[in-house]
């Protein structure tokens, strides 16, 4: 039997998402003269569809159905991401010149969300076949063994970061790849050198795009006073940026969190969603949650996420083979890193990356893809040694 606790926690998070979407999208519906239930109805449709997909996948046999689903996601989404720049305008939606969404019966789906689940499955399948404990291997030999995966990841990174202009997804995928490598049996020395290389590539991507540099400056303008206190004044002055670099979104996000206090201002009573934070029901949903439901509301959601991750990692730990272990672990890491990157961004700890909160942010692609991942993990749980 599939893990009921994991299913229940995810269903509860989806229910919370529908409520938040209705409450936080009030200003956007007025601004664009839409029905007040426009976004809530769409999120409800995707929410129930996601719950049905989770339930349906949980009925499957992992020995028969896991590989076809995983490879279909990986190959199909890869083809779509490569083809998207060449598709006509009526088939794709573009933001800032980057084509990220495919139009489908009045909805827009982002192939990159489904690619992440497929990529994790590909890594789990391949790592389970070719990797293992390093057994005294040198770092050079480990790099040779890792080279094919590195080539695949660099190709995916190029498509996502340059063609689709979405560095945040690269960060989440890169972190997931690194930790899956470590749990697949790579040495710590190899992990550390790969981490340093990833940081250097990340800096390269930042400094090759002007809008990313401006985003870093915007974040630093807000965070610099607290950070530079620990440095001598002469060094601090060299690192300080002019205050006219306006930390617009981060500043409003922090004010929304502060305004919520312990118990929040109440559902639908938030003020920063009224044009201060752009589309708060998407990337800034945690800030909207903090304002309307306060610290208690955020804590409740964090506890639900921790419970979800605990069940996923427990399933991974008790899976009967290394492929299922690594895939379940990878899905948990994907969800955890997405949540952390978003939470750090809206709280000003790191620059904003444009990453959605799994199961909470408005958006069908993120929810459907994450639900497919959870459904596949529940499929694995049927043959795991659960309590």
Coordinates of C-alpha atoms in Angstrom, one line a residue:
X1 CA 0.0 0.0 0.0
X2 CA 1.2 3.5 -0.9
X3 CA 2.2 5.9 1.9
X4 CA -1.0 7.6 3.1
X5 CA 0.7 10.2 5.2
X6 CA 2.7 11.6 2.3
X7 CA -0.4 11.7 0.2
X8 CA -2.4 13.5 2.9
X9 CA 0.3 16.1 3.6
X10 CA 0.6 16.9 -0.1
X11 CA -3.2 17.1 -0.6
X12 CA -3.3 19.6 2.4
X13 CA -0.6 21.8 0.9
X14 CA -2.5 21.9 -2.4
X15 CA -5.7 22.9 -0.5
X16 CA -3.8 25.7 1.2
X17 CA -2.5 26.8 -2.2
X18 CA -6.0 27.2 -3.5
X19 CA -7.0 29.4 -0.6
X20 CA -3.9 31.5 -0.9
X21 CA -4.3 32.0 -4.6
X22 CA -7.9 33.3 -4.1
X23 CA -6.8 35.7 -1.3
X24 CA -3.5 37.0 -2.8
X25 CA -4.7 37.4 -6.4
X26 CA -7.4 40.0 -5.5
X27 CA -5.6 43.0 -6.8
X28 CA -4.4 41.3 -10.1
X29 CA -8.0 40.3 -10.9
X30 CA -9.2 43.9 -10.4
X31 CA -6.2 45.4 -12.3
X32 CA -6.8 43.2 -15.4
X33 CA -10.6 43.2 -15.0
X34 CA -10.9 39.5 -14.5
X35 CA -13.4 37.5 -12.5
X36 CA -12.4 37.5 -8.8
X37 CA -12.2 33.7 -9.0
X38 CA -10.2 33.6 -12.2
X39 CA -6.9 32.4 -10.7
X40 CA -8.5 30.4 -7.9
X41 CA -10.6 28.4 -10.3
X42 CA -7.6 27.6 -12.4
X43 CA -5.6 26.6 -9.3
X44 CA -8.5 24.5 -8.1
X45 CA -8.6 22.6 -11.5
X46 CA -4.9 22.0 -11.4
X47 CA -5.1 21.1 -7.7
X48 CA -7.7 18.4 -8.1
X49 CA -6.0 17.2 -11.3
X50 CA -2.7 16.9 -9.4
X51 CA -4.3 15.0 -6.5
X52 CA -5.8 12.6 -9.1
X53 CA -2.5 12.2 -10.8
X54 CA -0.8 11.4 -7.5
X55 CA -3.4 8.8 -6.7
X56 CA -3.3 7.3 -10.1
X57 CA 0.5 6.9 -10.2
X58 CA 0.4 5.5 -6.7
X59 CA -1.6 2.5 -8.0
X60 CA 1.2 1.6 -10.5
X61 CA 3.9 -1.1 -10.2
X62 CA 7.3 0.5 -9.9
X63 CA 9.0 -2.4 -11.6
X64 CA 6.8 -1.9 -14.7
X65 CA 5.8 1.7 -14.8
X66 CA 8.5 3.8 -13.2
X67 CA 11.0 3.6 -16.1
X68 CA 8.5 4.4 -19.0
X69 CA 7.2 7.5 -17.0
X70 CA 10.7 8.7 -16.0
X71 CA 12.2 8.4 -19.5
X72 CA 9.2 9.9 -21.2
X73 CA 9.4 13.0 -19.0
X74 CA 13.2 13.3 -19.6
X75 CA 13.2 12.8 -23.3
X76 CA 9.9 14.5 -24.1
X77 CA 10.6 17.7 -22.1
X78 CA 14.2 17.8 -23.5
X79 CA 12.9 17.8 -27.0
X80 CA 10.3 20.5 -26.2
X81 CA 12.8 22.8 -24.5
X82 CA 15.2 22.5 -27.5
X83 CA 12.3 23.1 -30.0
X84 CA 10.6 26.0 -28.2
X85 CA 12.8 28.8 -29.6
X86 CA 11.8 27.7 -33.1
X87 CA 8.0 27.3 -32.5
X88 CA 5.6 29.9 -33.8
X89 CA 4.3 32.6 -31.4
X90 CA 0.7 31.1 -31.2
X91 CA 2.2 27.9 -29.6
X92 CA 4.5 29.5 -27.0
X93 CA 4.4 32.3 -24.5
X94 CA 7.4 34.5 -24.1
X95 CA 8.6 36.6 -21.1
X96 CA 11.5 39.0 -21.5
X97 CA 12.2 37.5 -24.9
X98 CA 12.6 34.0 -23.5
X99 CA 10.1 31.3 -24.6
X100 CA 9.4 29.2 -21.5
X101 CA 5.7 28.1 -21.8
X102 CA 3.8 26.1 -24.4
X103 CA 0.2 27.1 -24.9
X104 CA -2.1 24.1 -24.4
X105 CA -6.0 24.4 -24.5
X106 CA -6.0 27.9 -22.9
X107 CA -3.3 27.1 -20.4
X108 CA 0.5 27.5 -20.5
X109 CA 2.8 24.6 -19.4
X110 CA 6.5 25.0 -18.7
X111 CA 8.5 21.9 -20.0
X112 CA 11.4 22.7 -17.7
X113 CA 9.3 21.8 -14.6
X114 CA 8.7 18.3 -16.1
X115 CA 12.3 18.1 -17.2
X116 CA 13.5 18.4 -13.6
X117 CA 11.6 15.2 -12.6
X118 CA 12.8 13.4 -15.7
X119 CA 16.4 14.5 -15.2
X120 CA 16.3 13.2 -11.6
X121 CA 15.0 9.9 -12.9
X122 CA 17.7 9.7 -15.6
X123 CA 20.4 10.4 -12.9
X124 CA 19.0 7.9 -10.5
X125 CA 18.8 5.2 -13.3
X126 CA 22.3 5.9 -14.5
X127 CA 24.0 6.4 -11.1
X128 CA 22.6 3.1 -9.9
X129 CA 24.1 1.3 -12.9
X130 CA 27.5 2.9 -13.2
X131 CA 28.4 4.6 -9.9
X132 CA 29.0 3.2 -6.5
X133 CA 31.5 3.7 -3.7
X134 CA 34.6 5.4 -5.0
X135 CA 36.8 2.6 -3.4
X136 CA 39.9 4.7 -3.1
X137 CA 39.6 6.2 -6.6
X138 CA 41.5 9.4 -7.2
X139 CA 39.6 12.7 -8.0
X140 CA 40.8 12.5 -11.6
X141 CA 39.3 9.0 -12.1
X142 CA 36.0 10.2 -10.5
X143 CA 35.9 13.1 -13.0
X144 CA 36.4 10.8 -15.9
X145 CA 33.5 8.6 -14.6
X146 CA 31.4 11.7 -14.1
X147 CA 32.2 13.3 -17.5
X148 CA 29.1 11.9 -19.4
X149 CA 26.7 13.3 -16.7
X150 CA 28.6 16.6 -16.7
X151 CA 28.1 16.9 -20.5
X152 CA 24.3 16.2 -20.2
X153 CA 24.0 18.8 -17.4
X154 CA 26.0 21.4 -19.2
X155 CA 23.7 20.9 -22.2
X156 CA 20.6 21.3 -20.0
X157 CA 22.2 24.3 -18.3
X158 CA 22.8 26.0 -21.6
X159 CA 19.2 25.5 -22.7
X160 CA 17.7 26.6 -19.4
X161 CA 20.0 29.4 -18.5
X162 CA 20.7 31.0 -21.9
X163 CA 17.8 30.0 -24.2
X164 CA 15.1 30.2 -21.5
X165 CA 16.9 32.8 -19.4
X166 CA 16.1 30.9 -16.2
X167 CA 19.1 30.7 -13.9
X168 CA 17.1 29.8 -10.8
X169 CA 16.2 26.4 -12.3
X170 CA 19.9 25.7 -13.0
X171 CA 20.7 26.5 -9.3
X172 CA 18.1 24.0 -8.1
X173 CA 19.1 21.3 -10.6
X174 CA 22.8 21.8 -9.9
X175 CA 22.3 21.5 -6.1
X176 CA 20.2 18.3 -6.7
X177 CA 22.9 16.8 -9.0
X178 CA 25.7 17.5 -6.5
X179 CA 23.9 15.9 -3.5
X180 CA 22.7 12.9 -5.6
X181 CA 26.3 12.3 -6.6
X182 CA 27.4 12.3 -3.0
X183 CA 24.7 9.9 -1.9
X184 CA 25.5 7.7 -5.0
X185 CA 28.9 7.0 -3.5
X186 CA 31.3 9.8 -4.7
X187 CA 34.1 10.9 -2.4
X188 CA 33.9 14.2 -0.4
X189 CA 37.0 15.5 -2.2
X190 CA 35.2 15.1 -5.6
X191 CA 32.0 16.6 -4.2
X192 CA 34.0 19.6 -2.9
X193 CA 35.9 20.3 -6.2
X194 CA 32.6 20.0 -8.1
X195 CA 30.9 22.4 -5.8
X196 CA 33.7 25.0 -6.3
X197 CA 33.4 24.5 -10.1
X198 CA 29.6 25.0 -9.8
X199 CA 30.1 28.3 -7.9
X200 CA 32.5 29.6 -10.6
X201 CA 30.0 28.7 -13.4
X202 CA 27.2 30.4 -11.4
X203 CA 29.3 33.6 -11.1
X204 CA 30.0 33.4 -14.8
X205 CA 26.3 33.2 -15.6
X206 CA 25.6 36.2 -13.4
X207 CA 28.3 38.5 -14.8
X208 CA 27.3 37.7 -18.4
X209 CA 23.8 39.1 -18.0
X210 CA 23.1 42.8 -17.1
X211 CA 19.7 42.1 -15.5
X212 CA 21.3 39.5 -13.2
X213 CA 24.0 42.0 -12.1
X214 CA 21.2 44.6 -11.4
X215 CA 19.4 42.0 -9.3
X216 CA 22.5 41.2 -7.3
X217 CA 23.0 45.0 -6.7
X218 CA 19.4 45.4 -5.7
X219 CA 19.8 42.6 -3.1
X220 CA 23.1 43.9 -1.9
X221 CA 21.7 47.4 -1.4
X222 CA 19.3 46.0 1.1
X223 CA 21.6 43.5 2.8
X224 CA 24.8 45.4 2.9
X225 CA 24.3 47.4 6.1
X226 CA 23.9 44.2 8.2
X227 CA 26.7 42.3 6.5
X228 CA 29.3 45.1 6.3
X229 CA 29.1 45.7 10.1
X230 CA 31.6 42.9 10.7
X231 CA 34.2 44.4 8.3
X232 CA 36.6 47.3 9.0
X233 CA 35.2 50.6 7.8
X234 CA 37.8 51.0 5.1
X235 CA 36.9 47.6 3.5
X236 CA 33.1 48.2 4.1
X237 CA 33.2 51.5 2.1
X238 CA 34.8 49.7 -0.8
X239 CA 32.0 47.1 -0.8
X240 CA 29.1 49.5 -0.3
X241 CA 26.9 50.2 -3.3
X242 CA 24.8 53.5 -3.7
X243 CA 21.5 53.4 -2.0
X244 CA 19.8 54.7 -5.2
X245 CA 19.9 51.1 -6.3
X246 CA 16.3 50.4 -5.2
X247 CA 15.7 47.0 -3.6
X248 CA 12.1 47.2 -4.7
X249 CA 10.6 43.7 -4.5
X250 CA 12.8 42.5 -1.6
X251 CA 12.0 45.6 0.4
X252 CA 8.2 45.2 0.0
X253 CA 8.6 41.5 0.7
X254 CA 10.3 42.1 4.0
X255 CA 7.7 44.8 4.9
X256 CA 4.9 42.3 4.2
X257 CA 6.6 39.7 6.4
X258 CA 7.1 42.3 9.2
X259 CA 3.5 43.5 8.8
X260 CA 2.2 40.0 9.5
X261 CA 3.7 39.7 12.9
X262 CA 2.9 36.7 14.9
X263 CA -0.7 36.0 13.9
X264 CA -1.0 37.9 10.6
X265 CA -3.6 40.6 9.6
X266 CA -6.1 38.0 8.6
X267 CA -7.1 36.3 5.3
X268 CA -7.8 38.8 2.5
X269 CA -6.6 41.7 4.7
X270 CA -3.1 42.0 3.4
X271 CA -2.0 45.3 1.9
X272 CA 1.3 44.5 0.1
X273 CA -0.6 42.4 -2.4
X274 CA -2.3 45.6 -3.6
X275 CA 0.3 46.4 -6.2
X276 CA 3.4 46.6 -4.0
X277 CA 4.4 43.0 -4.7
X278 CA 3.9 42.0 -8.3
X279 CA 1.8 38.8 -8.6
X280 CA 2.3 37.9 -5.0
X281 CA 0.4 34.6 -5.5
X282 CA 3.3 33.2 -7.6
X283 CA 6.9 33.7 -6.5
X284 CA 6.1 35.8 -3.4
X285 CA 3.4 33.5 -2.0
X286 CA 5.4 33.0 1.2
X287 CA 5.5 36.7 1.8
X288 CA 1.8 36.9 1.3
X289 CA 1.3 34.0 3.6
X290 CA 3.4 35.7 6.2
X291 CA 1.4 38.9 6.1
X292 CA -2.0 37.4 6.2
X293 CA -1.3 34.4 8.5
X294 CA 1.8 35.6 10.4
X295 CA 4.6 33.6 11.8
X296 CA 2.2 30.9 12.9
X297 CA 0.9 30.4 9.3
X298 CA 4.5 30.2 7.9
X299 CA 5.5 27.8 10.7
X300 CA 2.5 25.6 9.9
X301 CA 3.4 25.4 6.2
X302 CA 7.1 24.8 7.1
X303 CA 6.1 21.9 9.4
X304 CA 4.0 20.4 6.5
X305 CA 6.9 20.7 4.2
X306 CA 9.2 19.0 6.8
X307 CA 6.7 16.2 7.2
X308 CA 6.5 15.8 3.4
X309 CA 10.3 15.6 3.1
X310 CA 10.6 13.3 6.1
X311 CA 8.2 10.8 4.4
X312 CA 10.0 11.1 1.0
X313 CA 13.4 10.5 2.6
X314 CA 12.0 7.6 4.7
X315 CA 10.7 6.0 1.5
X316 CA 14.1 6.6 -0.1
X317 CA 15.9 5.0 2.8
X318 CA 13.7 1.9 2.7
X319 CA 13.6 1.4 -1.0
X320 CA 14.6 -2.0 -2.2
X321 CA 17.1 -1.0 -4.9
X322 CA 19.5 1.9 -5.5
X323 CA 17.6 3.4 -8.5
X324 CA 14.4 3.9 -6.4
X325 CA 16.5 5.1 -3.5
X326 CA 18.2 7.7 -5.6
X327 CA 15.1 8.8 -7.4
X328 CA 13.1 9.3 -4.2
X329 CA 16.0 11.1 -2.7
X330 CA 16.3 13.3 -5.8
X331 CA 12.6 14.3 -5.7
X332 CA 12.9 15.3 -2.1
X333 CA 16.0 17.3 -2.8
X334 CA 14.3 19.1 -5.7
X335 CA 11.4 20.1 -3.5
X336 CA 13.6 21.1 -0.6
X337 CA 16.0 23.3 -2.7
X338 CA 13.1 25.0 -4.5
X339 CA 11.5 25.9 -1.2
X340 CA 14.8 27.1 0.3
X341 CA 15.8 29.2 -2.7
X342 CA 12.4 30.9 -2.7
X343 CA 12.3 31.4 1.0
X344 CA 15.9 32.8 1.1
X345 CA 15.0 35.1 -1.8
X346 CA 11.8 36.6 -0.4
X347 CA 13.5 37.2 3.0
X348 CA 16.5 39.0 1.5
X349 CA 19.1 36.4 2.5
X350 CA 19.9 35.7 -1.2
X351 CA 18.9 37.4 -4.4
X352 CA 15.5 36.5 -5.8
X353 CA 15.7 33.6 -8.4
X354 CA 12.1 33.4 -9.6
X355 CA 11.6 29.9 -8.3
X356 CA 8.1 28.9 -7.3
X357 CA 7.2 27.2 -4.0
X358 CA 6.2 23.6 -4.7
X359 CA 2.5 23.0 -4.2
X360 CA 1.9 26.5 -2.9
X361 CA 2.7 29.0 -5.7
X362 CA 0.1 29.6 -8.4
X363 CA 0.9 27.7 -11.6
X364 CA -0.2 24.5 -13.1
X365 CA 3.2 23.4 -14.5
X366 CA 5.0 23.4 -11.1
X367 CA 2.1 21.7 -9.3
X368 CA 1.6 19.0 -12.0
X369 CA 5.3 18.2 -12.3
X370 CA 5.8 18.1 -8.5
X371 CA 2.7 15.9 -8.3
X372 CA 4.1 13.5 -10.9
X373 CA 7.3 13.2 -8.8
X374 CA 5.3 12.6 -5.6
X375 CA 3.1 10.0 -7.4
X376 CA 6.2 8.1 -8.6
X377 CA 7.6 8.2 -5.0
X378 CA 4.3 6.8 -3.7
X379 CA 4.6 4.1 -6.4
X380 CA 8.0 3.2 -4.9
X381 CA 6.6 3.2 -1.4
X382 CA 4.4 0.3 -2.2
X383 CA 7.4 -2.0 -2.3
X384 CA 9.5 -0.2 0.3
X385 CA 9.9 -1.6 3.8
X386 CA 7.6 1.0 5.4
X387 CA 6.2 0.8 9.0

